[in-house]
Every structure is written in C-alpha cells, then in structure tokens.
Amino acid sequence: MGSLGGNSIHAATAAFVNGVTPRIVARQGDDFPADALDAMRAAGITTEYLIPITGPTVRNWVIYEWNGNRTWVYRTPKERSAQVAPMPQDIPESAMMGIDVVHVAAMPLPNASALVKHLRATAPQVRIVLDTHEDWVDGYQVDLLNLASQVDYFLPSKEELVIVMSCSDLDTALVEVAKQPIKNIVVKAGNQGAFYIHDDGMDHIPAQEANVKDTTGAGDVFCGAFAAGIALGKSTLESVMMGVKTAATAIENSGSLRLIDTQHNS
C-alpha cells in the first residue's frame, strides 16, 4: 500500500518508453516523493510544468475484488482529487510549443471539460486524447458523451462504457456508442485487449499474454502509449496495438515508474 501511483505518471512513462518525450502538466502536492521526481528527470521526462500546491498528494487504496471490480478507499478527502487536477491557467504557452497531441488524463469531469475547451480555443490543431475517471461516469452520462464529441480520441474502459451507454453488457454498449457523434472510440478492455470503433466498423485487438503482477494503472499506461503512437504518426489501429503491448509489459511489474525501471534494467 506504499506504491507511487498517479495516472499522469503512468501515462507519461508509457509515452516515454515508446519514443516520445512527454511534458507533464499537473499539480503536485507538497509531500510528493522527491526521489520519484528525480527518477523521472533522470530518465528524460520533462517535469518543469509541475505546479507545486499546498497540501497532500492524493492517496488511495485500491481493493481488487475476485470478479475484477475495484473499490477505492480514499485516504485523503475525496474532494482533493478536484483540487489537484489541472486547470487551463496551469498550462503555460511554453508547454504547448511544438505539441501535436495532448492526453487529458482521468480527472474530475469539470476539470477535463475546462481543459478541452481551453485547448480547442488556444490550440485547435492539437489532437486530444481523453481518458475517463470512474467516479465521473455514472450520473454524468450526457456531459461525458458531450465532452467525448469534442475530442479526437475517446478512451473509456469497458466498465465505464457500459455505464455511460446505460447498457447491461459490453457487446450492446459497443453497438450503441458507435452511433454517437464521436470521432474515434477506443475501449480499453483489460484481458480482452481493446476495441477500436471507427466509421467502417470495429477492430478487436486481443490482449497480449503476460505474467500478471499488478494491473494498477494499466489503463493509464495504455493511454500514454496510444497517445505516443498518434504523436509519432502511427495510425489509430497501430497506436491501439502499442497501447495493448505496453500495458502487457507494465502489468508484469508494480509501481508507476515500472516501465522506466524495466527499460533501464533490460
């Protein structure tokens, strides 16, 4: 229960090991481990756009049930997630110089909406990858689908997709979401791999075999690798394959720095 987490770190390390130098724009609690920052900087990940804020880093326990469900136990106040999520004023112009792809990591929906609106107004050429936050799906279906229609790539998990489409099973949800005015839909499906829904139908990319140790952050890793693929000029399908492959590598170890640790030790 002492592992470093953080969806932006999982995503950034995944992008990095796939050949992209990411810039993390995030708010940093005053107790964030200094050695973790040192490790990212040593690997070559840009951390200059982290914004120090007063108060603790978000700390949660994640309980994995036998059926695959996850239960979050908040060790910091639940509202802290919104306080540490970035807002448009946290993005300096220099952070956007030369940037073609922005990954909006899982965060409270109001923060994600504000960021997407800001990016569309100030950097319309940027392609936006949107992840979902499981606490901001049920009860927010209309707002979430509206936001998804404003980005270039929408990457919900299979569990989140079933909820947002108000369906009872994944197959039905895949059919229903295809009717939405969303450019590209990539569904992260865990041990089923991923589904890419596009104008010509749907592609299923099976999961790769892995000796599973820890699945925490696998979806964030997928998103980071996928965004890296898009930034490198890969097709959407090729980028999905990168996400599947990198997630399989990640779950064979623990911790949000596991990918750069694995790279350095290989």
PDB file of C-alpha atoms in Angstrom:
ATOM      1  CA  MET A   1       0.000   0.000   0.000  1.00  0.00           C
ATOM      2  CA  GLY A   2       3.006   2.255  -0.367  1.00  0.00           C
ATOM      3  CA  SER A   3       3.381   2.240  -4.157  1.00  0.00           C
ATOM      4  CA  LEU A   4       3.615   5.509  -6.047  1.00  0.00           C
ATOM      5  CA  GLY A   5       0.581   5.979  -8.267  1.00  0.00           C
ATOM      6  CA  GLY A   6      -0.720   8.803 -10.398  1.00  0.00           C
ATOM      7  CA  ASN A   7      -2.353   8.425 -13.792  1.00  0.00           C
ATOM      8  CA  SER A   8      -0.250  11.165 -15.360  1.00  0.00           C
ATOM      9  CA  ILE A   9       2.953   9.370 -14.326  1.00  0.00           C
ATOM     10  CA  HIS A  10       1.730   6.007 -15.617  1.00  0.00           C
ATOM     11  CA  ALA A  11       0.813   7.656 -18.925  1.00  0.00           C
ATOM     12  CA  ALA A  12       3.990   9.725 -19.192  1.00  0.00           C
ATOM     13  CA  THR A  13       6.310   6.781 -18.607  1.00  0.00           C
ATOM     14  CA  ALA A  14       4.389   4.773 -21.211  1.00  0.00           C
ATOM     15  CA  ALA A  15       4.794   7.554 -23.750  1.00  0.00           C
ATOM     16  CA  PHE A  16       8.467   7.863 -22.893  1.00  0.00           C
ATOM     17  CA  VAL A  17       9.357   4.194 -23.399  1.00  0.00           C
ATOM     18  CA  ASN A  18       7.642   4.387 -26.777  1.00  0.00           C
ATOM     19  CA  GLY A  19       9.940   7.100 -28.036  1.00  0.00           C
ATOM     20  CA  VAL A  20       8.169  10.318 -27.058  1.00  0.00           C
ATOM     21  CA  THR A  21       9.426  12.891 -24.544  1.00  0.00           C
ATOM     22  CA  PRO A  22       6.268  13.876 -22.652  1.00  0.00           C
ATOM     23  CA  ARG A  23       5.608  17.091 -20.794  1.00  0.00           C
ATOM     24  CA  ILE A  24       3.567  16.568 -17.650  1.00  0.00           C
ATOM     25  CA  VAL A  25       1.309  19.476 -16.709  1.00  0.00           C
ATOM     26  CA  ALA A  26      -0.103  18.655 -13.278  1.00  0.00           C
ATOM     27  CA  ARG A  27      -0.453  19.932  -9.761  1.00  0.00           C
ATOM     28  CA  GLN A  28       1.988  18.490  -7.253  1.00  0.00           C
ATOM     29  CA  GLY A  29       1.202  18.076  -3.561  1.00  0.00           C
ATOM     30  CA  ASP A  30       3.870  19.215  -1.146  1.00  0.00           C
ATOM     31  CA  ASP A  31       4.567  15.649   0.028  1.00  0.00           C
ATOM     32  CA  PHE A  32       5.155  14.155  -3.429  1.00  0.00           C
ATOM     33  CA  PRO A  33       8.232  11.882  -3.226  1.00  0.00           C
ATOM     34  CA  ALA A  34      11.341  13.745  -4.353  1.00  0.00           C
ATOM     35  CA  ASP A  35      13.050  10.525  -5.421  1.00  0.00           C
ATOM     36  CA  ALA A  36      10.225   9.836  -7.878  1.00  0.00           C
ATOM     37  CA  LEU A  37      10.749  13.244  -9.483  1.00  0.00           C
ATOM     38  CA  ASP A  38      14.487  12.581  -9.622  1.00  0.00           C
ATOM     39  CA  ALA A  39      13.868   9.238 -11.332  1.00  0.00           C
ATOM     40  CA  MET A  40      11.648  10.809 -13.977  1.00  0.00           C
ATOM     41  CA  ARG A  41      14.120  13.604 -14.652  1.00  0.00           C
ATOM     42  CA  ALA A  42      16.988  11.131 -14.849  1.00  0.00           C
ATOM     43  CA  ALA A  43      15.033   9.151 -17.445  1.00  0.00           C
ATOM     44  CA  GLY A  44      14.451  12.297 -19.507  1.00  0.00           C
ATOM     45  CA  ILE A  45      10.824  13.065 -18.673  1.00  0.00           C
ATOM     46  CA  THR A  46      10.092  16.797 -18.503  1.00  0.00           C
ATOM     47  CA  THR A  47       8.787  17.807 -15.076  1.00  0.00           C
ATOM     48  CA  GLU A  48       9.248  21.584 -15.275  1.00  0.00           C
ATOM     49  CA  TYR A  49       5.500  22.110 -15.730  1.00  0.00           C
ATOM     50  CA  LEU A  50       4.520  20.543 -12.430  1.00  0.00           C
ATOM     51  CA  ILE A  51       2.781  23.122 -10.263  1.00  0.00           C
ATOM     52  CA  PRO A  52       3.532  22.856  -6.523  1.00  0.00           C
ATOM     53  CA  ILE A  53       0.436  23.338  -4.369  1.00  0.00           C
ATOM     54  CA  THR A  54      -0.107  23.366  -0.642  1.00  0.00           C
ATOM     55  CA  GLY A  55      -1.458  20.188   0.881  1.00  0.00           C
ATOM     56  CA  PRO A  56      -1.100  16.459   0.411  1.00  0.00           C
ATOM     57  CA  THR A  57      -0.779  14.330  -2.663  1.00  0.00           C
ATOM     58  CA  VAL A  58      -3.926  12.287  -3.283  1.00  0.00           C
ATOM     59  CA  ARG A  59      -3.595   8.922  -1.567  1.00  0.00           C
ATOM     60  CA  ASN A  60      -5.933   5.990  -2.159  1.00  0.00           C
ATOM     61  CA  TRP A  61      -6.086   2.297  -1.503  1.00  0.00           C
ATOM     62  CA  VAL A  62      -7.352   0.178  -4.381  1.00  0.00           C
ATOM     63  CA  ILE A  63      -9.018  -3.098  -3.476  1.00  0.00           C
ATOM     64  CA  TYR A  64      -9.312  -5.627  -6.295  1.00  0.00           C
ATOM     65  CA  GLU A  65     -12.251  -7.988  -5.959  1.00  0.00           C
ATOM     66  CA  TRP A  66     -12.313 -11.589  -7.195  1.00  0.00           C
ATOM     67  CA  ASN A  67     -14.594 -10.640 -10.095  1.00  0.00           C
ATOM     68  CA  GLY A  68     -12.335  -7.868 -11.356  1.00  0.00           C
ATOM     69  CA  ASN A  69     -14.191  -4.964  -9.743  1.00  0.00           C
ATOM     70  CA  ARG A  70     -12.195  -2.269  -7.992  1.00  0.00           C
ATOM     71  CA  THR A  71     -13.063  -0.453  -4.797  1.00  0.00           C
ATOM     72  CA  TRP A  72     -11.344   2.823  -3.966  1.00  0.00           C
ATOM     73  CA  VAL A  73     -10.689   3.772  -0.355  1.00  0.00           C
ATOM     74  CA  TYR A  74      -9.820   7.459  -0.154  1.00  0.00           C
ATOM     75  CA  ARG A  75      -7.050   8.179   2.344  1.00  0.00           C
ATOM     76  CA  THR A  76      -7.204  11.894   1.559  1.00  0.00           C
ATOM     77  CA  PRO A  77     -10.550  13.731   1.318  1.00  0.00           C
ATOM     78  CA  LYS A  78     -12.406  12.771  -1.852  1.00  0.00           C
ATOM     79  CA  GLU A  79     -12.651  16.404  -2.942  1.00  0.00           C
ATOM     80  CA  ARG A  80      -8.852  16.554  -3.024  1.00  0.00           C
ATOM     81  CA  SER A  81      -8.931  14.963  -6.499  1.00  0.00           C
ATOM     82  CA  ALA A  82     -10.531  18.095  -7.921  1.00  0.00           C
ATOM     83  CA  GLN A  83      -8.114  20.351  -6.047  1.00  0.00           C
ATOM     84  CA  VAL A  84      -5.039  18.661  -7.524  1.00  0.00           C
ATOM     85  CA  ALA A  85      -6.433  18.304 -11.068  1.00  0.00           C
ATOM     86  CA  PRO A  86      -5.010  20.876 -13.501  1.00  0.00           C
ATOM     87  CA  MET A  87      -6.968  23.788 -14.921  1.00  0.00           C
ATOM     88  CA  PRO A  88      -6.354  25.938 -18.017  1.00  0.00           C
ATOM     89  CA  GLN A  89      -4.397  28.559 -16.087  1.00  0.00           C
ATOM     90  CA  ASP A  90      -1.850  25.867 -15.227  1.00  0.00           C
ATOM     91  CA  ILE A  91      -0.797  25.474 -18.878  1.00  0.00           C
ATOM     92  CA  PRO A  92       1.888  28.000 -19.866  1.00  0.00           C
ATOM     93  CA  GLU A  93       2.381  28.834 -23.545  1.00  0.00           C
ATOM     94  CA  SER A  94       5.823  27.242 -23.470  1.00  0.00           C
ATOM     95  CA  ALA A  95       4.321  23.882 -22.531  1.00  0.00           C
ATOM     96  CA  MET A  96       2.365  23.831 -25.800  1.00  0.00           C
ATOM     97  CA  MET A  97       5.219  24.778 -28.139  1.00  0.00           C
ATOM     98  CA  GLY A  98       5.679  22.071 -30.765  1.00  0.00           C
ATOM     99  CA  ILE A  99       2.958  19.886 -29.257  1.00  0.00           C
ATOM    100  CA  ASP A 100       0.710  17.883 -31.602  1.00  0.00           C
ATOM    101  CA  VAL A 101      -1.071  15.599 -29.112  1.00  0.00           C
ATOM    102  CA  VAL A 102      -2.438  16.252 -25.622  1.00  0.00           C
ATOM    103  CA  HIS A 103      -3.598  13.450 -23.362  1.00  0.00           C
ATOM    104  CA  VAL A 104      -6.228  14.598 -20.860  1.00  0.00           C
ATOM    105  CA  ALA A 105      -5.777  12.005 -18.130  1.00  0.00           C
ATOM    106  CA  ALA A 106      -8.546  10.739 -15.874  1.00  0.00           C
ATOM    107  CA  MET A 107      -9.722  13.590 -13.655  1.00  0.00           C
ATOM    108  CA  PRO A 108     -12.964  15.153 -12.406  1.00  0.00           C
ATOM    109  CA  LEU A 109     -15.205  15.963 -15.351  1.00  0.00           C
ATOM    110  CA  PRO A 110     -15.373  19.751 -14.737  1.00  0.00           C
ATOM    111  CA  ASN A 111     -11.580  19.962 -14.908  1.00  0.00           C
ATOM    112  CA  ALA A 112     -11.395  17.829 -18.043  1.00  0.00           C
ATOM    113  CA  SER A 113     -14.128  19.909 -19.697  1.00  0.00           C
ATOM    114  CA  ALA A 114     -12.348  23.149 -18.896  1.00  0.00           C
ATOM    115  CA  LEU A 115      -9.077  21.836 -20.328  1.00  0.00           C
ATOM    116  CA  VAL A 116     -10.681  20.605 -23.550  1.00  0.00           C
ATOM    117  CA  LYS A 117     -12.473  23.932 -24.039  1.00  0.00           C
ATOM    118  CA  HIS A 118      -9.219  25.815 -23.463  1.00  0.00           C
ATOM    119  CA  LEU A 119      -7.248  23.609 -25.854  1.00  0.00           C
ATOM    120  CA  ARG A 120      -9.841  23.924 -28.596  1.00  0.00           C
ATOM    121  CA  ALA A 121      -9.750  27.719 -28.263  1.00  0.00           C
ATOM    122  CA  THR A 122      -5.986  28.188 -27.995  1.00  0.00           C
ATOM    123  CA  ALA A 123      -4.531  25.228 -29.900  1.00  0.00           C
ATOM    124  CA  PRO A 124      -7.158  23.984 -32.369  1.00  0.00           C
ATOM    125  CA  GLN A 125      -4.570  21.970 -34.296  1.00  0.00           C
ATOM    126  CA  VAL A 126      -3.805  19.738 -31.305  1.00  0.00           C
ATOM    127  CA  ARG A 127      -5.271  16.248 -31.255  1.00  0.00           C
ATOM    128  CA  ILE A 128      -6.824  15.464 -27.882  1.00  0.00           C
ATOM    129  CA  VAL A 129      -6.907  12.029 -26.241  1.00  0.00           C
ATOM    130  CA  LEU A 130      -9.495  11.807 -23.452  1.00  0.00           C
ATOM    131  CA  ASP A 131      -9.474   9.249 -20.660  1.00  0.00           C
ATOM    132  CA  THR A 132     -12.356   8.880 -18.207  1.00  0.00           C
ATOM    133  CA  HIS A 133     -12.483   8.945 -14.415  1.00  0.00           C
ATOM    134  CA  GLU A 134     -14.617   6.162 -12.981  1.00  0.00           C
ATOM    135  CA  ASP A 135     -16.092   8.462 -10.333  1.00  0.00           C
ATOM    136  CA  TRP A 136     -17.381  10.782 -13.061  1.00  0.00           C
ATOM    137  CA  VAL A 137     -19.331   8.372 -15.283  1.00  0.00           C
ATOM    138  CA  ASP A 138     -22.493   7.205 -13.539  1.00  0.00           C
ATOM    139  CA  GLY A 139     -24.845  10.184 -13.348  1.00  0.00           C
ATOM    140  CA  TYR A 140     -22.743  12.199 -15.805  1.00  0.00           C
ATOM    141  CA  GLN A 141     -23.505  10.267 -18.985  1.00  0.00           C
ATOM    142  CA  VAL A 142     -24.831  13.205 -21.015  1.00  0.00           C
ATOM    143  CA  ASP A 143     -21.997  15.548 -20.061  1.00  0.00           C
ATOM    144  CA  LEU A 144     -19.350  12.883 -20.659  1.00  0.00           C
ATOM    145  CA  LEU A 145     -20.651  11.972 -24.115  1.00  0.00           C
ATOM    146  CA  ASN A 146     -20.833  15.658 -24.989  1.00  0.00           C
ATOM    147  CA  LEU A 147     -17.211  16.100 -23.970  1.00  0.00           C
ATOM    148  CA  ALA A 148     -16.204  12.971 -25.898  1.00  0.00           C
ATOM    149  CA  SER A 149     -17.690  14.504 -29.047  1.00  0.00           C
ATOM    150  CA  GLN A 150     -15.294  17.446 -28.702  1.00  0.00           C
ATOM    151  CA  VAL A 151     -12.070  15.435 -28.679  1.00  0.00           C
ATOM    152  CA  ASP A 152     -10.262  13.352 -31.282  1.00  0.00           C
ATOM    153  CA  TYR A 153      -9.924  10.110 -29.340  1.00  0.00           C
ATOM    154  CA  PHE A 154     -12.200   8.872 -26.540  1.00  0.00           C
ATOM    155  CA  LEU A 155     -10.681   6.070 -24.434  1.00  0.00           C
ATOM    156  CA  PRO A 156     -13.123   4.697 -21.820  1.00  0.00           C
ATOM    157  CA  SER A 157     -12.677   1.359 -20.102  1.00  0.00           C
ATOM    158  CA  LYS A 158     -15.162  -1.381 -20.885  1.00  0.00           C
ATOM    159  CA  GLU A 159     -16.764  -0.971 -17.452  1.00  0.00           C
ATOM    160  CA  GLU A 160     -17.129   2.772 -17.928  1.00  0.00           C
ATOM    161  CA  LEU A 161     -18.526   2.321 -21.424  1.00  0.00           C
ATOM    162  CA  VAL A 162     -21.297   0.015 -20.183  1.00  0.00           C
ATOM    163  CA  ILE A 163     -22.293   2.639 -17.621  1.00  0.00           C
ATOM    164  CA  VAL A 164     -22.071   5.671 -19.889  1.00  0.00           C
ATOM    165  CA  MET A 165     -24.207   3.946 -22.529  1.00  0.00           C
ATOM    166  CA  SER A 166     -26.678   2.717 -19.870  1.00  0.00           C
ATOM    167  CA  CYS A 167     -26.339  -0.862 -21.104  1.00  0.00           C
ATOM    168  CA  SER A 168     -26.224  -4.194 -19.329  1.00  0.00           C
ATOM    169  CA  ASP A 169     -23.339  -5.711 -21.283  1.00  0.00           C
ATOM    170  CA  LEU A 170     -20.269  -4.730 -23.280  1.00  0.00           C
ATOM    171  CA  ASP A 171     -21.469  -6.010 -26.663  1.00  0.00           C
ATOM    172  CA  THR A 172     -24.560  -3.821 -26.546  1.00  0.00           C
ATOM    173  CA  ALA A 173     -22.559  -0.831 -25.320  1.00  0.00           C
ATOM    174  CA  LEU A 174     -20.133  -1.174 -28.237  1.00  0.00           C
ATOM    175  CA  VAL A 175     -23.024  -1.102 -30.687  1.00  0.00           C
ATOM    176  CA  GLU A 176     -24.676   1.873 -29.014  1.00  0.00           C
ATOM    177  CA  VAL A 177     -21.575   4.036 -28.644  1.00  0.00           C
ATOM    178  CA  ALA A 178     -20.843   3.590 -32.356  1.00  0.00           C
ATOM    179  CA  LYS A 179     -23.989   5.654 -33.001  1.00  0.00           C
ATOM    180  CA  GLN A 180     -22.583   8.628 -31.107  1.00  0.00           C
ATOM    181  CA  PRO A 181     -21.001  11.602 -32.929  1.00  0.00           C
ATOM    182  CA  ILE A 182     -17.529  10.784 -31.613  1.00  0.00           C
ATOM    183  CA  LYS A 183     -14.547  10.753 -33.983  1.00  0.00           C
ATOM    184  CA  ASN A 184     -12.549   7.782 -32.671  1.00  0.00           C
ATOM    185  CA  ILE A 185     -13.539   5.460 -29.836  1.00  0.00           C
ATOM    186  CA  VAL A 186     -11.018   3.094 -28.278  1.00  0.00           C
ATOM    187  CA  VAL A 187     -12.331   0.884 -25.489  1.00  0.00           C
ATOM    188  CA  LYS A 188      -9.789  -0.474 -23.018  1.00  0.00           C
ATOM    189  CA  ALA A 189     -10.946  -3.994 -22.232  1.00  0.00           C
ATOM    190  CA  GLY A 190      -8.353  -5.471 -19.863  1.00  0.00           C
ATOM    191  CA  ASN A 191      -7.761  -9.150 -20.569  1.00  0.00           C
ATOM    192  CA  GLN A 192      -9.893  -8.807 -23.687  1.00  0.00           C
ATOM    193  CA  GLY A 193      -7.468  -6.303 -25.171  1.00  0.00           C
ATOM    194  CA  ALA A 194      -9.078  -3.294 -26.825  1.00  0.00           C
ATOM    195  CA  PHE A 195     -11.793  -2.371 -29.304  1.00  0.00           C
ATOM    196  CA  TYR A 196     -11.365   0.376 -31.880  1.00  0.00           C
ATOM    197  CA  ILE A 197     -14.658   1.747 -33.232  1.00  0.00           C
ATOM    198  CA  HIS A 198     -14.494   3.787 -36.425  1.00  0.00           C
ATOM    199  CA  ASP A 199     -16.626   4.775 -39.427  1.00  0.00           C
ATOM    200  CA  ASP A 200     -16.044   1.470 -41.203  1.00  0.00           C
ATOM    201  CA  GLY A 201     -16.835  -0.777 -38.253  1.00  0.00           C
ATOM    202  CA  MET A 202     -14.862  -2.120 -35.323  1.00  0.00           C
ATOM    203  CA  ASP A 203     -11.471  -3.763 -34.844  1.00  0.00           C
ATOM    204  CA  HIS A 204     -10.688  -6.012 -31.899  1.00  0.00           C
ATOM    205  CA  ILE A 205      -7.078  -6.104 -30.741  1.00  0.00           C
ATOM    206  CA  PRO A 206      -6.576  -9.083 -28.389  1.00  0.00           C
ATOM    207  CA  ALA A 207      -4.601  -8.715 -25.185  1.00  0.00           C
ATOM    208  CA  GLN A 208      -1.034  -9.965 -25.147  1.00  0.00           C
ATOM    209  CA  GLU A 209      -0.006 -12.740 -22.801  1.00  0.00           C
ATOM    210  CA  ALA A 210       1.561 -11.502 -19.594  1.00  0.00           C
ATOM    211  CA  ASN A 211       2.642 -12.799 -16.204  1.00  0.00           C
ATOM    212  CA  VAL A 212       0.335 -10.504 -14.289  1.00  0.00           C
ATOM    213  CA  LYS A 213       1.684  -8.978 -11.097  1.00  0.00           C
ATOM    214  CA  ASP A 214      -0.193  -5.683 -10.763  1.00  0.00           C
ATOM    215  CA  THR A 215      -2.850  -4.245 -13.083  1.00  0.00           C
ATOM    216  CA  THR A 216      -2.988  -0.875 -11.320  1.00  0.00           C
ATOM    217  CA  GLY A 217      -2.506   1.893 -13.855  1.00  0.00           C
ATOM    218  CA  ALA A 218      -2.747  -0.419 -16.885  1.00  0.00           C
ATOM    219  CA  GLY A 219      -5.397   1.786 -18.467  1.00  0.00           C
ATOM    220  CA  ASP A 220      -3.275   4.897 -17.937  1.00  0.00           C
ATOM    221  CA  VAL A 221      -0.299   3.117 -19.470  1.00  0.00           C
ATOM    222  CA  PHE A 222      -2.447   2.177 -22.451  1.00  0.00           C
ATOM    223  CA  CYS A 223      -3.469   5.816 -22.903  1.00  0.00           C
ATOM    224  CA  GLY A 224       0.111   7.081 -22.723  1.00  0.00           C
ATOM    225  CA  ALA A 225       1.369   4.547 -25.252  1.00  0.00           C
ATOM    226  CA  PHE A 226      -1.611   5.224 -27.524  1.00  0.00           C
ATOM    227  CA  ALA A 227      -1.004   8.981 -27.417  1.00  0.00           C
ATOM    228  CA  ALA A 228       2.665   8.356 -28.184  1.00  0.00           C
ATOM    229  CA  GLY A 229       1.693   6.362 -31.248  1.00  0.00           C
ATOM    230  CA  ILE A 230      -0.514   9.168 -32.538  1.00  0.00           C
ATOM    231  CA  ALA A 231       2.259  11.704 -31.883  1.00  0.00           C
ATOM    232  CA  LEU A 232       4.713   9.521 -33.819  1.00  0.00           C
ATOM    233  CA  GLY A 233       2.436   9.472 -36.845  1.00  0.00           C
ATOM    234  CA  LYS A 234       1.163   5.934 -36.396  1.00  0.00           C
ATOM    235  CA  SER A 235      -2.361   5.044 -37.493  1.00  0.00           C
ATOM    236  CA  THR A 236      -5.048   4.787 -34.840  1.00  0.00           C
ATOM    237  CA  LEU A 237      -5.007   0.994 -35.125  1.00  0.00           C
ATOM    238  CA  GLU A 238      -1.225   0.856 -34.788  1.00  0.00           C
ATOM    239  CA  SER A 239      -1.465   3.155 -31.759  1.00  0.00           C
ATOM    240  CA  VAL A 240      -4.037   0.855 -30.159  1.00  0.00           C
ATOM    241  CA  MET A 241      -1.622  -2.035 -30.667  1.00  0.00           C
ATOM    242  CA  MET A 242       1.099  -0.004 -28.945  1.00  0.00           C
ATOM    243  CA  GLY A 243      -1.244   0.579 -26.030  1.00  0.00           C
ATOM    244  CA  VAL A 244      -2.053  -3.112 -25.705  1.00  0.00           C
ATOM    245  CA  LYS A 245       1.605  -4.129 -25.897  1.00  0.00           C
ATOM    246  CA  THR A 246       2.847  -1.543 -23.397  1.00  0.00           C
ATOM    247  CA  ALA A 247       0.058  -2.321 -20.907  1.00  0.00           C
ATOM    248  CA  ALA A 248       1.006  -6.008 -21.060  1.00  0.00           C
ATOM    249  CA  THR A 249       4.592  -5.109 -20.217  1.00  0.00           C
ATOM    250  CA  ALA A 250       3.533  -2.829 -17.366  1.00  0.00           C
ATOM    251  CA  ILE A 251       1.310  -5.306 -15.536  1.00  0.00           C
ATOM    252  CA  GLU A 252       4.212  -7.696 -15.118  1.00  0.00           C
ATOM    253  CA  ASN A 253       5.654  -5.300 -12.511  1.00  0.00           C
ATOM    254  CA  SER A 254       4.396  -2.820  -9.885  1.00  0.00           C
ATOM    255  CA  GLY A 255       4.551   0.937  -9.396  1.00  0.00           C
ATOM    256  CA  SER A 256       4.090   3.902 -11.713  1.00  0.00           C
ATOM    257  CA  LEU A 257       7.813   4.014 -12.575  1.00  0.00           C
ATOM    258  CA  ARG A 258       7.948   0.321 -13.503  1.00  0.00           C
ATOM    259  CA  LEU A 259       8.302   0.932 -17.232  1.00  0.00           C
ATOM    260  CA  ILE A 260      11.389   3.115 -16.975  1.00  0.00           C
ATOM    261  CA  ASP A 261      12.787   0.770 -14.323  1.00  0.00           C
ATOM    262  CA  THR A 262      12.253  -2.169 -16.687  1.00  0.00           C
ATOM    263  CA  GLN A 263      13.839  -0.259 -19.564  1.00  0.00           C
ATOM    264  CA  HIS A 264      16.914   0.607 -17.533  1.00  0.00           C
ATOM    265  CA  ASN A 265      17.315  -2.959 -16.265  1.00  0.00           C
ATOM    266  CA  SER A 266      16.912  -4.618 -19.667  1.00  0.00           C
TER     267      SER A 266
END
